[in-house]
């Protein structure tokens, strides 16, 4: 091994075979144009090294007087990634998992039925609280074996300024600003040679800048795939939008056994989260109707169900069901470590509303008089007055639908 980092040298030695000379990517860049005659470098690809979070690009030094043929390098076997460990069980979503994995799996994977035109960007869209983030993390974990250079999560929710999007993504790969070389160029060059799945989580408040960056990277990096989550699609060429629905639930308890009822995703999620609050909590004949009412009133939305389950510390299931007419006040508190907008149902609603334009907010407020849906004609009749023009109601309604706030 040759290179400036002694610790990295020791780790690279663990990859090599006797007589094999390995060189790190940083060293290769320094010596590539100063090699002696008949000496060359062979790119062996990226490998996971012990105690390093990112995979490292490795080159072999080749000379006619040296052995050239060696068995494959002995890697650590763990595909690099930064996916967080989940502390609660993942419920259902088998259909969604299968569909998204089919879209994103590399085209050369054997035994997989791939769509005729395979997208390289899939955006999970849907209202807040439906579990888009959790689904994207699960898909990323399932696809680890398909992306030898890793699956990397960029958490965009905490960002308030779009100028931090690029540094946040670049930092995943150990890249930072260098004098005279734009960070975007460094990131593009790095990803252009690697088979990576990049997860862009919570793009809605930075939608235009996320779209521009994703479009650039996909055009310049042929092996890159992106899985994004947002209230609305990024709206770029080649994107596959996939709407994440609420969890499944039955219309009624009539004729269902407890086992059949618990097989529905919304019921299963509520019962499991309830058991985390009250360890002896189970689905019974006595509470089944109340639990189903809770799931129905909360439309099977995972975040709302988890907040409702937390109320079992002080209320019985029947009491929760009876009080859900004022669900915003009943479901105030979530995880202390969650972002502020994810801790309460009211905060989630405020966040979604604040992301709308002024005219979209006006239309949404006017549509709130409907309690059971509406027709386009009814929406135009109730909403088309100053400051809204009758002809723009349809366009504004289409924008609310695209942002998962009407449908």
Tab-separated table of N, CA and C in Angstrom, residues 94-254:
chain	number	residue	atom	x	y	z
A	94	UNK	N	-46.696	-3.782	2.029
A	94	UNK	CA	-46.082	-4.753	1.131
A	94	UNK	C	-46.255	-4.363	-0.327
A	95	UNK	N	-47.443	-3.893	-0.681
A	95	UNK	CA	-47.698	-3.510	-2.072
A	95	UNK	C	-46.822	-2.325	-2.468
A	96	UNK	N	-46.745	-1.317	-1.596
A	96	UNK	CA	-45.931	-0.144	-1.883
A	96	UNK	C	-44.455	-0.507	-1.987
A	97	UNK	N	-44.002	-1.381	-1.082
A	97	UNK	CA	-42.605	-1.807	-1.110
A	97	UNK	C	-42.262	-2.468	-2.443
A	98	UNK	N	-43.128	-3.362	-2.877
A	98	UNK	CA	-42.866	-4.091	-4.115
A	98	UNK	C	-42.831	-3.147	-5.311
A	99	UNK	N	-43.770	-2.184	-5.337
A	99	UNK	CA	-43.844	-1.273	-6.480
A	99	UNK	C	-42.617	-0.373	-6.555
A	100	UNK	N	-42.224	0.217	-5.437
A	100	UNK	CA	-41.099	1.152	-5.446
A	100	UNK	C	-39.785	0.421	-5.723
A	101	UNK	N	-39.619	-0.761	-5.148
A	101	UNK	CA	-38.402	-1.535	-5.420
A	101	UNK	C	-38.310	-1.914	-6.883
A	102	UNK	N	-39.446	-2.216	-7.487
A	102	UNK	CA	-39.432	-2.571	-8.903
A	102	UNK	C	-39.000	-1.382	-9.761
A	103	UNK	N	-39.442	-0.195	-9.381
A	103	UNK	CA	-39.030	0.998	-10.121
A	103	UNK	C	-37.526	1.240	-10.025
A	104	UNK	N	-36.951	1.050	-8.830
A	104	UNK	CA	-35.590	1.505	-8.561
A	104	UNK	C	-34.507	0.452	-8.757
A	105	UNK	N	-34.864	-0.824	-8.763
A	105	UNK	CA	-33.845	-1.873	-8.869
A	105	UNK	C	-33.057	-1.714	-10.162
A	106	UNK	N	-31.725	-1.828	-10.115
A	106	UNK	CA	-30.921	-1.718	-11.340
A	106	UNK	C	-31.390	-2.675	-12.424
A	107	UNK	N	-31.312	-2.238	-13.652
A	107	UNK	CA	-31.878	-2.990	-14.769
A	107	UNK	C	-31.187	-4.317	-15.014
A	108	UNK	N	-29.946	-4.461	-14.523
A	108	UNK	CA	-29.211	-5.696	-14.807
A	108	UNK	C	-29.425	-6.758	-13.734
A	109	UNK	N	-30.340	-6.536	-12.794
A	109	UNK	CA	-30.569	-7.537	-11.757
A	109	UNK	C	-31.392	-8.692	-12.332
A	110	UNK	N	-30.915	-9.876	-12.185
A	110	UNK	CA	-31.602	-11.034	-12.733
A	110	UNK	C	-32.829	-11.418	-11.940
A	111	UNK	N	-33.783	-12.039	-12.641
A	111	UNK	CA	-34.954	-12.569	-11.966
A	111	UNK	C	-35.981	-11.527	-11.571
A	112	UNK	N	-35.816	-10.278	-11.940
A	112	UNK	CA	-36.729	-9.221	-11.556
A	112	UNK	C	-37.487	-8.740	-12.780
A	113	UNK	N	-38.821	-8.639	-12.662
A	113	UNK	CA	-39.626	-8.109	-13.753
A	113	UNK	C	-39.612	-6.594	-13.646
A	114	UNK	N	-38.971	-5.936	-14.599
A	114	UNK	CA	-38.804	-4.495	-14.548
A	114	UNK	C	-39.802	-3.808	-15.468
A	115	UNK	N	-40.194	-2.557	-15.144
A	115	UNK	CA	-41.095	-1.816	-16.026
A	115	UNK	C	-40.433	-1.531	-17.365
A	116	UNK	N	-41.233	-1.348	-18.446
A	116	UNK	CA	-40.666	-1.131	-19.784
A	116	UNK	C	-39.689	0.047	-19.824
A	117	UNK	N	-40.074	1.172	-19.218
A	117	UNK	CA	-39.192	2.327	-19.116
A	117	UNK	C	-38.958	2.567	-17.630
A	118	UNK	N	-37.747	2.301	-17.187
A	118	UNK	CA	-37.478	2.347	-15.761
A	118	UNK	C	-37.050	3.745	-15.328
A	119	UNK	N	-37.758	4.342	-14.363
A	119	UNK	CA	-37.371	5.670	-13.884
A	119	UNK	C	-36.129	5.590	-13.009
A	120	UNK	N	-35.374	6.675	-12.963
A	120	UNK	CA	-34.230	6.752	-12.057
A	120	UNK	C	-34.506	7.692	-10.895
A	121	UNK	N	-35.668	8.325	-10.930
A	121	UNK	CA	-36.144	9.135	-9.811
A	121	UNK	C	-37.563	8.714	-9.476
A	122	UNK	N	-37.762	8.288	-8.240
A	122	UNK	CA	-39.102	7.977	-7.739
A	122	UNK	C	-39.379	8.919	-6.578
A	123	UNK	N	-40.514	9.618	-6.630
A	123	UNK	CA	-40.886	10.529	-5.556
A	123	UNK	C	-42.131	10.010	-4.863
A	124	UNK	N	-42.001	9.748	-3.568
A	124	UNK	CA	-43.141	9.354	-2.761
A	124	UNK	C	-43.890	10.611	-2.374
A	125	UNK	N	-45.157	10.710	-2.784
A	125	UNK	CA	-45.937	11.906	-2.492
A	125	UNK	C	-47.150	11.533	-1.645
A	126	UNK	N	-47.641	12.498	-0.897
A	126	UNK	CA	-48.811	12.272	-0.056
A	126	UNK	C	-48.850	13.289	1.067
A	127	UNK	N	-49.976	13.372	1.775
A	127	UNK	CA	-50.102	14.331	2.872
A	127	UNK	C	-49.112	14.030	3.984
A	128	UNK	N	-48.882	15.000	4.842
A	128	UNK	CA	-48.021	14.794	5.991
A	128	UNK	C	-48.571	13.722	6.908
A	129	UNK	N	-47.669	12.928	7.460
A	129	UNK	CA	-48.073	11.919	8.426
A	129	UNK	C	-48.425	10.575	7.852
A	130	UNK	N	-48.352	10.413	6.522
A	130	UNK	CA	-48.744	9.140	5.920
A	130	UNK	C	-47.625	8.105	5.916
A	131	UNK	N	-46.418	8.488	6.349
A	131	UNK	CA	-45.344	7.508	6.464
A	131	UNK	C	-44.408	7.451	5.284
A	132	UNK	N	-44.265	8.562	4.554
A	132	UNK	CA	-43.385	8.565	3.375
A	132	UNK	C	-41.927	8.339	3.770
A	133	UNK	N	-41.505	9.003	4.835
A	133	UNK	CA	-40.119	8.840	5.280
A	133	UNK	C	-39.841	7.406	5.691
A	134	UNK	N	-40.728	6.834	6.483
A	134	UNK	CA	-40.512	5.474	6.967
A	134	UNK	C	-40.478	4.484	5.807
A	135	UNK	N	-41.338	4.696	4.822
A	135	UNK	CA	-41.357	3.815	3.657
A	135	UNK	C	-40.060	3.950	2.861
A	136	UNK	N	-39.564	5.173	2.681
A	136	UNK	CA	-38.334	5.351	1.906
A	136	UNK	C	-37.147	4.697	2.598
A	137	UNK	N	-37.091	4.780	3.926
A	137	UNK	CA	-35.994	4.142	4.660
A	137	UNK	C	-36.068	2.622	4.537
A	138	UNK	N	-37.280	2.087	4.573
A	138	UNK	CA	-37.440	0.636	4.446
A	138	UNK	C	-37.037	0.160	3.050
A	139	UNK	N	-37.458	0.915	2.028
A	139	UNK	CA	-37.077	0.568	0.660
A	139	UNK	C	-35.561	0.618	0.510
A	140	UNK	N	-34.945	1.668	1.066
A	140	UNK	CA	-33.488	1.779	0.998
A	140	UNK	C	-32.792	0.588	1.614
A	141	UNK	N	-33.282	0.140	2.756
A	141	UNK	CA	-32.677	-1.011	3.419
A	141	UNK	C	-32.829	-2.273	2.580
A	142	UNK	N	-33.997	-2.447	1.977
A	142	UNK	CA	-34.232	-3.642	1.162
A	142	UNK	C	-33.372	-3.643	-0.105
A	143	UNK	N	-32.992	-2.466	-0.583
A	143	UNK	CA	-32.243	-2.377	-1.837
A	143	UNK	C	-30.734	-2.257	-1.630
A	144	UNK	N	-30.266	-2.412	-0.417
A	144	UNK	CA	-28.839	-2.272	-0.144
A	144	UNK	C	-27.985	-3.142	-1.064
A	145	UNK	N	-28.378	-4.382	-1.245
A	145	UNK	CA	-27.581	-5.304	-2.051
A	145	UNK	C	-27.526	-4.895	-3.520
A	146	UNK	N	-28.465	-4.043	-3.942
A	146	UNK	CA	-28.517	-3.635	-5.344
A	146	UNK	C	-27.612	-2.455	-5.652
A	147	UNK	N	-27.074	-1.797	-4.614
A	147	UNK	CA	-26.269	-0.599	-4.824
A	147	UNK	C	-24.932	-0.751	-4.092
A	148	UNK	N	-23.915	-1.300	-4.779
A	148	UNK	CA	-22.637	-1.612	-4.114
A	148	UNK	C	-21.933	-0.393	-3.535
A	149	UNK	N	-22.223	0.809	-4.053
A	149	UNK	CA	-21.593	2.008	-3.507
A	149	UNK	C	-22.459	2.700	-2.461
A	150	UNK	N	-23.535	2.057	-2.084
A	150	UNK	CA	-24.244	2.513	-0.915
A	150	UNK	C	-25.608	3.132	-1.154
A	151	UNK	N	-26.355	3.199	-0.056
A	151	UNK	CA	-27.647	3.880	0.005
A	151	UNK	C	-27.488	4.989	1.040
A	152	UNK	N	-27.730	6.230	0.609
A	152	UNK	CA	-27.403	7.374	1.447
A	152	UNK	C	-28.616	8.274	1.647
A	153	UNK	N	-28.885	8.593	2.895
A	153	UNK	CA	-30.039	9.412	3.272
A	153	UNK	C	-29.612	10.855	3.500
A	154	UNK	N	-30.241	11.786	2.777
A	154	UNK	CA	-30.070	13.221	3.017
A	154	UNK	C	-31.347	13.737	3.666
A	155	UNK	N	-31.270	14.075	4.934
A	155	UNK	CA	-32.440	14.561	5.673
A	155	UNK	C	-32.546	16.068	5.464
A	156	UNK	N	-33.531	16.484	4.670
A	156	UNK	CA	-33.683	17.888	4.306
A	156	UNK	C	-34.673	18.628	5.194
A	157	UNK	N	-35.431	17.910	6.000
A	157	UNK	CA	-36.456	18.553	6.832
A	157	UNK	C	-35.899	19.657	7.724
A	158	UNK	N	-34.718	19.493	8.348
A	158	UNK	CA	-34.229	20.560	9.229
A	158	UNK	C	-33.741	21.802	8.496
A	159	UNK	N	-33.531	21.720	7.172
A	159	UNK	CA	-32.960	22.843	6.436
A	159	UNK	C	-34.007	23.925	6.199
A	160	UNK	N	-33.605	25.167	6.375
A	160	UNK	CA	-34.505	26.292	6.111
A	160	UNK	C	-34.033	27.146	4.947
A	161	UNK	N	-32.819	26.915	4.498
A	161	UNK	CA	-32.248	27.697	3.400
A	161	UNK	C	-31.778	26.738	2.313
A	162	UNK	N	-32.219	26.929	1.064
A	162	UNK	CA	-31.840	25.998	-0.016
A	162	UNK	C	-30.349	25.938	-0.288
A	163	UNK	N	-29.586	26.944	0.132
A	163	UNK	CA	-28.142	26.911	-0.131
A	163	UNK	C	-27.437	25.786	0.617
A	164	UNK	N	-28.111	25.182	1.614
A	164	UNK	CA	-27.493	24.111	2.381
A	164	UNK	C	-27.801	22.720	1.813
A	165	UNK	N	-28.610	22.647	0.769
A	165	UNK	CA	-28.949	21.336	0.204
A	165	UNK	C	-27.697	20.646	-0.338
A	166	UNK	N	-26.956	21.345	-1.186
A	166	UNK	CA	-25.767	20.753	-1.805
A	166	UNK	C	-24.725	20.351	-0.761
A	167	UNK	N	-24.342	21.217	0.191
A	167	UNK	CA	-23.375	20.789	1.210
A	167	UNK	C	-23.857	19.606	2.041
A	168	UNK	N	-25.166	19.554	2.310
A	168	UNK	CA	-25.704	18.429	3.087
A	168	UNK	C	-25.507	17.116	2.347
A	169	UNK	N	-25.789	17.104	1.044
A	169	UNK	CA	-25.637	15.879	0.255
A	169	UNK	C	-24.153	15.549	0.069
A	170	UNK	N	-23.346	16.548	-0.224
A	170	UNK	CA	-21.919	16.308	-0.450
A	170	UNK	C	-21.234	15.760	0.795
A	171	UNK	N	-21.677	16.204	1.960
A	171	UNK	CA	-21.052	15.737	3.200
A	171	UNK	C	-21.266	14.249	3.432
A	172	UNK	N	-22.297	13.676	2.833
A	172	UNK	CA	-22.530	12.238	2.965
A	172	UNK	C	-21.355	11.441	2.413
A	173	UNK	N	-20.673	11.999	1.425
A	173	UNK	CA	-19.592	11.299	0.748
A	173	UNK	C	-18.223	11.874	1.112
A	174	UNK	N	-18.196	12.645	2.196
A	174	UNK	CA	-16.923	13.199	2.649
A	174	UNK	C	-16.392	14.313	1.780
A	175	UNK	N	-17.261	14.965	0.999
A	175	UNK	CA	-16.840	16.042	0.108
A	175	UNK	C	-17.126	17.396	0.740
A	176	UNK	N	-16.229	18.344	0.535
A	176	UNK	CA	-16.408	19.695	1.054
A	176	UNK	C	-15.827	20.677	0.053
A	177	UNK	N	-16.007	21.949	0.323
A	177	UNK	CA	-15.517	22.989	-0.585
A	177	UNK	C	-13.997	22.929	-0.723
A	178	UNK	N	-13.538	23.162	-1.951
A	178	UNK	CA	-12.103	23.300	-2.233
A	178	UNK	C	-11.896	24.565	-3.050
A	179	UNK	N	-10.853	25.302	-2.760
A	179	UNK	CA	-10.601	26.532	-3.534
A	179	UNK	C	-10.488	26.236	-5.024
A	180	UNK	N	-11.220	27.014	-5.796
A	180	UNK	CA	-11.113	26.900	-7.246
A	180	UNK	C	-11.871	25.748	-7.862
A	181	UNK	N	-12.597	24.971	-7.061
A	181	UNK	CA	-13.339	23.838	-7.616
A	181	UNK	C	-14.729	23.790	-6.997
A	182	UNK	N	-15.765	24.096	-7.766
A	182	UNK	CA	-17.119	24.135	-7.218
A	182	UNK	C	-17.526	22.793	-6.601
A	183	UNK	N	-18.265	22.872	-5.511
A	183	UNK	CA	-18.690	21.659	-4.807
A	183	UNK	C	-19.605	20.812	-5.686
A	184	UNK	N	-20.426	21.455	-6.503
A	184	UNK	CA	-21.314	20.696	-7.391
A	184	UNK	C	-20.505	19.852	-8.370
A	185	UNK	N	-19.405	20.395	-8.876
A	185	UNK	CA	-18.559	19.632	-9.802
A	185	UNK	C	-17.949	18.419	-9.094
A	186	UNK	N	-17.505	18.598	-7.857
A	186	UNK	CA	-16.903	17.489	-7.108
A	186	UNK	C	-17.932	16.394	-6.854
A	187	UNK	N	-19.141	16.805	-6.450
A	187	UNK	CA	-20.193	15.818	-6.184
A	187	UNK	C	-20.576	15.076	-7.461
A	188	UNK	N	-20.692	15.817	-8.549
A	188	UNK	CA	-21.065	15.196	-9.824
A	188	UNK	C	-20.017	14.181	-10.267
A	189	UNK	N	-18.749	14.556	-10.174
A	189	UNK	CA	-17.679	13.635	-10.561
A	189	UNK	C	-17.690	12.387	-9.683
A	190	UNK	N	-17.898	12.584	-8.383
A	190	UNK	CA	-17.900	11.450	-7.456
A	190	UNK	C	-19.027	10.469	-7.799
A	191	UNK	N	-20.237	10.984	-7.996
A	191	UNK	CA	-21.385	10.111	-8.236
A	191	UNK	C	-21.410	9.546	-9.654
A	192	UNK	N	-20.713	10.184	-10.581
A	192	UNK	CA	-20.744	9.718	-11.973
A	192	UNK	C	-20.107	8.350	-12.131
A	193	UNK	N	-19.264	7.957	-11.184
A	193	UNK	CA	-18.549	6.675	-11.285
A	193	UNK	C	-19.116	5.613	-10.340
A	194	UNK	N	-20.231	5.923	-9.680
A	194	UNK	CA	-20.699	5.022	-8.636
A	194	UNK	C	-22.180	4.670	-8.796
A	195	UNK	N	-22.486	3.482	-8.295
A	195	UNK	CA	-23.869	3.002	-8.326
A	195	UNK	C	-24.465	3.251	-6.945
A	196	UNK	N	-25.189	4.353	-6.818
A	196	UNK	CA	-25.667	4.847	-5.526
A	196	UNK	C	-27.168	5.071	-5.578
A	197	UNK	N	-27.844	4.781	-4.460
A	197	UNK	CA	-29.226	5.202	-4.259
A	197	UNK	C	-29.205	6.344	-3.253
A	198	UNK	N	-29.653	7.513	-3.687
A	198	UNK	CA	-29.682	8.698	-2.839
A	198	UNK	C	-31.124	8.969	-2.429
A	199	UNK	N	-31.370	9.045	-1.118
A	199	UNK	CA	-32.706	9.307	-0.590
A	199	UNK	C	-32.779	10.769	-0.163
A	200	UNK	N	-33.639	11.530	-0.816
A	200	UNK	CA	-33.866	12.931	-0.469
A	200	UNK	C	-35.179	13.010	0.296
A	201	UNK	N	-35.091	13.188	1.602
A	201	UNK	CA	-36.273	13.112	2.452
A	201	UNK	C	-36.802	14.500	2.802
A	202	UNK	N	-38.104	14.692	2.591
A	202	UNK	CA	-38.797	15.948	2.918
A	202	UNK	C	-38.323	17.106	2.034
A	203	UNK	N	-38.728	17.056	0.768
A	203	UNK	CA	-38.297	18.065	-0.206
A	203	UNK	C	-39.281	19.232	-0.347
A	204	UNK	N	-40.485	19.130	0.230
A	204	UNK	CA	-41.560	20.039	-0.138
A	204	UNK	C	-41.253	21.521	0.095
A	205	UNK	N	-40.523	21.850	1.149
A	205	UNK	CA	-40.259	23.265	1.435
A	205	UNK	C	-39.056	23.800	0.663
A	206	UNK	N	-38.393	22.917	-0.094
A	206	UNK	CA	-37.235	23.307	-0.910
A	206	UNK	C	-37.403	22.746	-2.316
A	207	UNK	N	-38.633	22.670	-2.771
A	207	UNK	CA	-38.993	21.852	-3.924
A	207	UNK	C	-38.267	22.278	-5.201
A	208	UNK	N	-38.173	23.576	-5.477
A	208	UNK	CA	-37.558	24.014	-6.729
A	208	UNK	C	-36.067	23.692	-6.767
A	209	UNK	N	-35.376	23.948	-5.666
A	209	UNK	CA	-33.933	23.695	-5.625
A	209	UNK	C	-33.633	22.193	-5.633
A	210	UNK	N	-34.463	21.406	-4.955
A	210	UNK	CA	-34.297	19.952	-4.994
A	210	UNK	C	-34.485	19.435	-6.418
A	211	UNK	N	-35.468	19.982	-7.109
A	211	UNK	CA	-35.726	19.553	-8.482
A	211	UNK	C	-34.544	19.876	-9.393
A	212	UNK	N	-33.992	21.079	-9.264
A	212	UNK	CA	-32.853	21.472	-10.104
A	212	UNK	C	-31.646	20.576	-9.855
A	213	UNK	N	-31.350	20.311	-8.581
A	213	UNK	CA	-30.180	19.490	-8.266
A	213	UNK	C	-30.379	18.047	-8.719
A	214	UNK	N	-31.561	17.496	-8.475
A	214	UNK	CA	-31.835	16.122	-8.890
A	214	UNK	C	-31.727	15.983	-10.403
A	215	UNK	N	-32.263	16.956	-11.130
A	215	UNK	CA	-32.199	16.917	-12.597
A	215	UNK	C	-30.750	16.931	-13.072
A	216	UNK	N	-29.939	17.786	-12.482
A	216	UNK	CA	-28.525	17.859	-12.871
A	216	UNK	C	-27.794	16.547	-12.593
A	217	UNK	N	-27.965	16.006	-11.403
A	217	UNK	CA	-27.237	14.793	-11.026
A	217	UNK	C	-27.670	13.596	-11.864
A	218	UNK	N	-28.947	13.471	-12.140
A	218	UNK	CA	-29.423	12.336	-12.921
A	218	UNK	C	-28.909	12.389	-14.355
A	219	UNK	N	-28.793	13.583	-14.903
A	219	UNK	CA	-28.297	13.715	-16.272
A	219	UNK	C	-26.798	13.412	-16.356
A	220	UNK	N	-26.067	13.737	-15.293
A	220	UNK	CA	-24.614	13.599	-15.330
A	220	UNK	C	-24.100	12.288	-14.743
A	221	UNK	N	-24.941	11.583	-13.987
A	221	UNK	CA	-24.500	10.377	-13.270
A	221	UNK	C	-25.375	9.197	-13.680
A	222	UNK	N	-24.959	8.427	-14.667
A	222	UNK	CA	-25.833	7.407	-15.271
A	222	UNK	C	-26.231	6.267	-14.348
A	223	UNK	N	-25.449	5.994	-13.298
A	223	UNK	CA	-25.775	4.877	-12.407
A	223	UNK	C	-26.532	5.323	-11.156
A	224	UNK	N	-26.716	6.613	-11.011
A	224	UNK	CA	-27.383	7.146	-9.822
A	224	UNK	C	-28.891	6.960	-9.906
A	225	UNK	N	-29.486	6.591	-8.768
A	225	UNK	CA	-30.936	6.589	-8.638
A	225	UNK	C	-31.305	7.387	-7.400
A	226	UNK	N	-32.452	8.064	-7.466
A	226	UNK	CA	-32.893	8.925	-6.374
A	226	UNK	C	-34.285	8.516	-5.941
A	227	UNK	N	-34.461	8.406	-4.629
A	227	UNK	CA	-35.778	8.188	-4.029
A	227	UNK	C	-36.064	9.411	-3.176
A	228	UNK	N	-37.069	10.197	-3.562
A	228	UNK	CA	-37.412	11.422	-2.846
A	228	UNK	C	-38.748	11.254	-2.151
A	229	UNK	N	-38.968	12.072	-1.119
A	229	UNK	CA	-40.284	12.134	-0.475
A	229	UNK	C	-40.700	13.590	-0.361
A	230	UNK	N	-41.968	13.863	-0.647
A	230	UNK	CA	-42.431	15.236	-0.684
A	230	UNK	C	-43.958	15.255	-0.706
A	231	UNK	N	-44.541	16.382	-0.340
A	231	UNK	CA	-46.002	16.525	-0.488
A	231	UNK	C	-46.394	16.556	-1.959
A	232	UNK	N	-45.467	16.999	-2.824
A	232	UNK	CA	-45.759	17.070	-4.254
A	232	UNK	C	-44.559	16.558	-5.039
A	233	UNK	N	-44.795	16.193	-6.279
A	233	UNK	CA	-43.720	15.693	-7.134
A	233	UNK	C	-42.720	16.800	-7.442
A	234	UNK	N	-41.466	16.403	-7.749
A	234	UNK	CA	-40.452	17.390	-8.102
A	234	UNK	C	-40.730	18.017	-9.470
A	235	UNK	N	-41.415	17.273	-10.328
A	235	UNK	CA	-41.822	17.842	-11.608
A	235	UNK	C	-40.705	17.946	-12.629
A	236	UNK	N	-39.821	16.924	-12.706
A	236	UNK	CA	-38.761	16.935	-13.705
A	236	UNK	C	-38.924	15.743	-14.637
A	237	UNK	N	-38.260	15.806	-15.774
A	237	UNK	CA	-38.365	14.749	-16.792
A	237	UNK	C	-37.852	13.428	-16.228
A	238	UNK	N	-38.595	12.367	-16.482
A	238	UNK	CA	-38.175	11.034	-16.068
A	238	UNK	C	-38.596	10.645	-14.665
A	239	UNK	N	-39.299	11.522	-13.970
A	239	UNK	CA	-39.712	11.233	-12.595
A	239	UNK	C	-40.923	10.305	-12.566
A	240	UNK	N	-40.944	9.384	-11.616
A	240	UNK	CA	-42.105	8.533	-11.347
A	240	UNK	C	-42.663	8.928	-9.987
A	241	UNK	N	-43.817	9.577	-9.979
A	241	UNK	CA	-44.472	9.938	-8.713
A	241	UNK	C	-45.285	8.747	-8.225
A	242	UNK	N	-45.170	8.463	-6.931
A	242	UNK	CA	-45.903	7.343	-6.347
A	242	UNK	C	-46.615	7.849	-5.096
A	243	UNK	N	-47.941	7.824	-5.123
A	243	UNK	CA	-48.721	8.352	-4.007
A	243	UNK	C	-48.798	7.324	-2.870
A	244	UNK	N	-48.421	7.761	-1.684
A	244	UNK	CA	-48.476	6.911	-0.497
A	244	UNK	C	-49.821	7.131	0.191
A	245	UNK	N	-50.623	6.098	0.197
A	245	UNK	CA	-51.960	6.192	0.775
A	245	UNK	C	-51.916	5.945	2.279
A	246	UNK	N	-53.049	6.211	2.918
A	246	UNK	CA	-53.188	5.871	4.331
A	246	UNK	C	-53.164	4.360	4.498
A	247	UNK	N	-52.974	3.901	5.721
A	247	UNK	CA	-52.954	2.469	5.995
A	247	UNK	C	-54.340	1.862	5.786
A	248	UNK	N	-54.352	0.601	5.404
A	248	UNK	CA	-55.616	-0.069	5.110
A	248	UNK	C	-56.447	-0.260	6.371
A	249	UNK	N	-57.761	-0.140	6.219
A	249	UNK	CA	-58.676	-0.391	7.332
A	249	UNK	C	-60.011	-0.865	6.789
A	250	UNK	N	-60.752	-1.660	7.548
A	250	UNK	CA	-62.029	-2.193	7.067
A	250	UNK	C	-63.139	-1.161	7.265
A	251	UNK	N	-64.197	-1.232	6.453
A	251	UNK	CA	-65.310	-0.289	6.629
A	251	UNK	C	-66.127	-0.577	7.880
A	252	UNK	N	-66.140	-1.842	8.322
A	252	UNK	CA	-66.950	-2.221	9.478
A	252	UNK	C	-66.336	-3.429	10.171
A	253	UNK	N	-66.745	-3.626	11.420
A	253	UNK	CA	-66.283	-4.773	12.200
A	253	UNK	C	-67.188	-5.977	12.008
A	254	UNK	N	-68.338	-5.767	11.401
A	254	UNK	CA	-69.338	-6.831	11.261
A	254	UNK	C	-68.759	-8.015	10.483
